CSV table of C-alpha atoms in Angstrom, one decimal:
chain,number,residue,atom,x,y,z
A,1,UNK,CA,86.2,66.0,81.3
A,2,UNK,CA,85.0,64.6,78.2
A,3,UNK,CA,85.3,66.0,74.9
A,4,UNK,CA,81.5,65.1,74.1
A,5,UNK,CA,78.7,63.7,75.4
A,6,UNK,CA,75.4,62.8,74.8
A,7,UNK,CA,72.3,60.3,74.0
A,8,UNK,CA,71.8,57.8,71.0
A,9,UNK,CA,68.9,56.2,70.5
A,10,UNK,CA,69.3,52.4,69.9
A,11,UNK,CA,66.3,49.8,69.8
A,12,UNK,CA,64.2,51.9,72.1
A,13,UNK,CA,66.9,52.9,74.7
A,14,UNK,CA,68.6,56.3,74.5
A,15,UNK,CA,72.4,55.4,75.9
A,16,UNK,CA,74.5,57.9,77.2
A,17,UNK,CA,78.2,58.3,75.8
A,18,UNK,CA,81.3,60.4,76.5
A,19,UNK,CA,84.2,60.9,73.8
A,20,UNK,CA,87.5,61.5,75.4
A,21,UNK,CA,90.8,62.0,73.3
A,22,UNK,CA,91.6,61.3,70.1
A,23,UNK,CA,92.9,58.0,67.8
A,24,UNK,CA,91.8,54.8,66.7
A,25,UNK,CA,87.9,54.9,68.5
A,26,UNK,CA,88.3,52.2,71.8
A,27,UNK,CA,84.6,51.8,72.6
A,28,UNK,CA,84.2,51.2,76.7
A,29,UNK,CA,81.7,49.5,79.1
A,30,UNK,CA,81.5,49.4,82.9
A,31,UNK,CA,80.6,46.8,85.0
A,32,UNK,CA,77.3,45.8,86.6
A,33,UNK,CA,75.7,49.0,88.7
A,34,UNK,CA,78.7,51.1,87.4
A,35,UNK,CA,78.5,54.1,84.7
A,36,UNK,CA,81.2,55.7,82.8
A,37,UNK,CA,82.8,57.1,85.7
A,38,UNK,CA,83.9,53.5,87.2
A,39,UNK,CA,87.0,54.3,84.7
A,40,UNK,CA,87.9,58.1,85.3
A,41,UNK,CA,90.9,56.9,86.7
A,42,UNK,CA,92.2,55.8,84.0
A,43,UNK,CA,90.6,57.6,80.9
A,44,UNK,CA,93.5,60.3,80.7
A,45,UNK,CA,95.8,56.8,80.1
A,46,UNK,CA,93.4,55.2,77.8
A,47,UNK,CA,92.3,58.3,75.8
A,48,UNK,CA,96.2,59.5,75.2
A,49,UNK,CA,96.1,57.3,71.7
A,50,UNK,CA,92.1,56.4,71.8
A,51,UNK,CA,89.4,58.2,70.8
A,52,UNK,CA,87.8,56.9,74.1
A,53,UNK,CA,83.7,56.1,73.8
A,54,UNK,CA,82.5,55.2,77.2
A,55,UNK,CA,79.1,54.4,77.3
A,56,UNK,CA,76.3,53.9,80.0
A,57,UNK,CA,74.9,50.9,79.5
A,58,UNK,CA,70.8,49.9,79.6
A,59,UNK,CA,69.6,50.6,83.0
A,60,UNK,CA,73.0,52.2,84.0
A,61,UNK,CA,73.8,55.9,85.0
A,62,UNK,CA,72.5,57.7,82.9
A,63,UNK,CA,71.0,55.4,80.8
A,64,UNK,CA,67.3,54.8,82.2
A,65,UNK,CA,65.9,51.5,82.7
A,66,UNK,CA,62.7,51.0,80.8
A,67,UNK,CA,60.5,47.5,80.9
A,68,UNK,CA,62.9,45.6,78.6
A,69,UNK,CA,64.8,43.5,80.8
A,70,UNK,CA,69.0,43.4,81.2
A,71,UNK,CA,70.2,41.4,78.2
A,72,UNK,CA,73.5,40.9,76.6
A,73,UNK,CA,72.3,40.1,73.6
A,74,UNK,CA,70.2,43.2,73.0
A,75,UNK,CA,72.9,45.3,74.3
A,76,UNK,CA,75.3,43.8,71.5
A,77,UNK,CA,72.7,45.1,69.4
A,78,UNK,CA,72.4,48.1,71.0
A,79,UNK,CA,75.8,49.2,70.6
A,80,UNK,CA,76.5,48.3,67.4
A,81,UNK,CA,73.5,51.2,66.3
A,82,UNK,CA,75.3,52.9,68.9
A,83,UNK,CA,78.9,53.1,66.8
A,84,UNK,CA,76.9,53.7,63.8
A,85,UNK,CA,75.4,56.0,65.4
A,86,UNK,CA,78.3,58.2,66.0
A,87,UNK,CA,79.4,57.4,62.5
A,88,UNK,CA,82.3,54.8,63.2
A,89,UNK,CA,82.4,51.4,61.4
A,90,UNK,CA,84.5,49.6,63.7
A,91,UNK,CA,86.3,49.8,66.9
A,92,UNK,CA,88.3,48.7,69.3
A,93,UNK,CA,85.9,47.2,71.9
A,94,UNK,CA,86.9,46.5,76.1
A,95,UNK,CA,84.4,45.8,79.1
A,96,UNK,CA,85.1,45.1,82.6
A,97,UNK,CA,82.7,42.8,84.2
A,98,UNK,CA,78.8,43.1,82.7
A,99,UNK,CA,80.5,45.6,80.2
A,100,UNK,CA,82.8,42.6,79.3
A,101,UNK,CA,79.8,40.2,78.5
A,102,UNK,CA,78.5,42.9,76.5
A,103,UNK,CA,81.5,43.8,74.4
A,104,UNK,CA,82.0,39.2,73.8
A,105,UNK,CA,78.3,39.9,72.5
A,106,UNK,CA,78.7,42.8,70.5
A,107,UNK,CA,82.4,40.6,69.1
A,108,UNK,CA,80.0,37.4,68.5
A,109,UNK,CA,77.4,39.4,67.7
A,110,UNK,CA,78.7,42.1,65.0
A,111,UNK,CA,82.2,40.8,64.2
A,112,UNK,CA,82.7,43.6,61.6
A,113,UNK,CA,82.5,46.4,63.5
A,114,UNK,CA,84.9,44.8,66.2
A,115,UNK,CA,89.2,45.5,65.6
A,116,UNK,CA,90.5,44.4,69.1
A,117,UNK,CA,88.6,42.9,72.0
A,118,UNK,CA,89.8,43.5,75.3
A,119,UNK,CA,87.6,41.4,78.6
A,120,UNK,CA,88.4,42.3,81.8
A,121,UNK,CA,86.1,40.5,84.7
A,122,UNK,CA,84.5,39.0,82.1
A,123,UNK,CA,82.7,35.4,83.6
A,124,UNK,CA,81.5,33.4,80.4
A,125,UNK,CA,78.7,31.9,82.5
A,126,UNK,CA,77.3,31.3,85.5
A,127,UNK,CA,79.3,28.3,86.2
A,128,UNK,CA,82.4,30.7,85.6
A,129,UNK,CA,82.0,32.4,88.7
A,130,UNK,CA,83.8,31.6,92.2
A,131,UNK,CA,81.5,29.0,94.1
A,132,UNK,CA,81.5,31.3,97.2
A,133,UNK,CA,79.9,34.3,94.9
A,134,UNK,CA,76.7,32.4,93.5
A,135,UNK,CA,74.8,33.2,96.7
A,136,UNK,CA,75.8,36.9,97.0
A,137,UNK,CA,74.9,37.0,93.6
A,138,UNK,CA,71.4,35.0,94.1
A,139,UNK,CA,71.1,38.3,96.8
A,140,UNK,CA,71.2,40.9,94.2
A,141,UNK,CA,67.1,42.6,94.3
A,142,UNK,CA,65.2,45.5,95.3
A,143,UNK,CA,65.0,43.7,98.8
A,144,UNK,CA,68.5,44.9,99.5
A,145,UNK,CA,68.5,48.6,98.5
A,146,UNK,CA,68.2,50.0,102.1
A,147,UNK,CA,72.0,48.0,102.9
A,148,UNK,CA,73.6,49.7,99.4
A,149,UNK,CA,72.0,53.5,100.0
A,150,UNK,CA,75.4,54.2,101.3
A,151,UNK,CA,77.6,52.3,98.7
A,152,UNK,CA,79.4,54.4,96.1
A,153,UNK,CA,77.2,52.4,93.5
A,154,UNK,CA,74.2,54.0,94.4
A,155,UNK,CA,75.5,57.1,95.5
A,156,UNK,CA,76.7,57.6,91.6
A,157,UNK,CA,73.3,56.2,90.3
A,158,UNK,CA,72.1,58.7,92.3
A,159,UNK,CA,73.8,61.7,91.2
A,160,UNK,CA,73.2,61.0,87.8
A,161,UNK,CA,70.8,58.4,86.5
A,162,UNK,CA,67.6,60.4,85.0
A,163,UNK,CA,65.6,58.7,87.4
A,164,UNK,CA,67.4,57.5,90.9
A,165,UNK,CA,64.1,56.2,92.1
A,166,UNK,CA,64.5,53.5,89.3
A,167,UNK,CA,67.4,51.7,91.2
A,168,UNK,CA,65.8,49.2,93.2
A,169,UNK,CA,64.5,48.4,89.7
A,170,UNK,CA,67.7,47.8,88.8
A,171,UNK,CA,68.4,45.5,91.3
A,172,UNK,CA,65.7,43.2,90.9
A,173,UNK,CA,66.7,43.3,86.8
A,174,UNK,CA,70.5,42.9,87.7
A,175,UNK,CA,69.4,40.1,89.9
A,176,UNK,CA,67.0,38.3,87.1
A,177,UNK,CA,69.9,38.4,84.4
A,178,UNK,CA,72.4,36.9,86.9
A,179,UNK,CA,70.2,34.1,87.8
A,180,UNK,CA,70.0,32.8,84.3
């Protein structure tokens, strides 16, 4: 269970966070339709010598989606008001997936508040993808919401985005930044 939770506002987007453990501050994201429990398996490892800061990302869990669309770049900026936020000037910094373009930005972005950078998933572009995913990907909208309302993705989003009806929303803005 985490230590702390709760919102920062950041550019017009309150993002959820939870604080697990203590140590040098390891700031986490999750991949694409995830939230911060995509890595409760292994937060008891990573939070043993971390102060671990897993954060919802825009759009995600329980971070809403508002009319901005799904950009890297702003959520680089994003977390950087984020760590100041909670007071910390720099930290450690890992992603998986969408959570790994995010913590490249926030590296390329806002170097000085970036120790260690850790990508996991982490495509550089479009053209870094498998071949054979580029159509699933081109897939990814509202029109396939009824086919994932039994996934565990949206089963999650569901139990605790602030608004669940928002997540065909997300697909269609989850399928706009992937086109690009």
């Amino acid at each position: 269970m985490a230590m702390k939770n709760g919102y920062v506002a950041a550019n017009g987007v309150k993002y959820y966070y939870e604080i697990h453990g203590s140590g040098d501050p390891l700031l986490l994201f999750h991949g694409g339709l995830g939230s911060t429990g995509m890595f409760e398996p292994d937060l008891a490892a990573l939070s043993k010598d971390h102060q671990v800061i897993a954060v919802d990302l825009y759009g995600h869990g329980r971070t809403a989606l508002t009319e901005r669309p799904v950009s890297l770049v702003d959520m680089a900026d994003d977390m950087a008001v984020v760590l100041a936020g909670l007071g910390l000037k720099r930290a450690d910094v890992m992603g998986y997936s969408l959570g790994g373009g995010v913590a490249l930005r926030v590296a390329v972005q806002h170097p000085d508040v970036v120790r260690r950078l850790v990508l996991i998933s982490t495509p550089y572009a479009q053209s870094g993808f498998y071949p054979e995913m580029l159509p699933q990907q081109a897939m990814v909208s509202s029109a396939m919401f009824d086919q994932m309302k039994q996934t565990p993705m949206y089963l999650q989003y569901k139990a605790v985005a602030p608004r669940p009806e928002d997540f065909p929303k997300l697909l269609d803005a989850m399928g706009t930044y992937m086109k690009k």
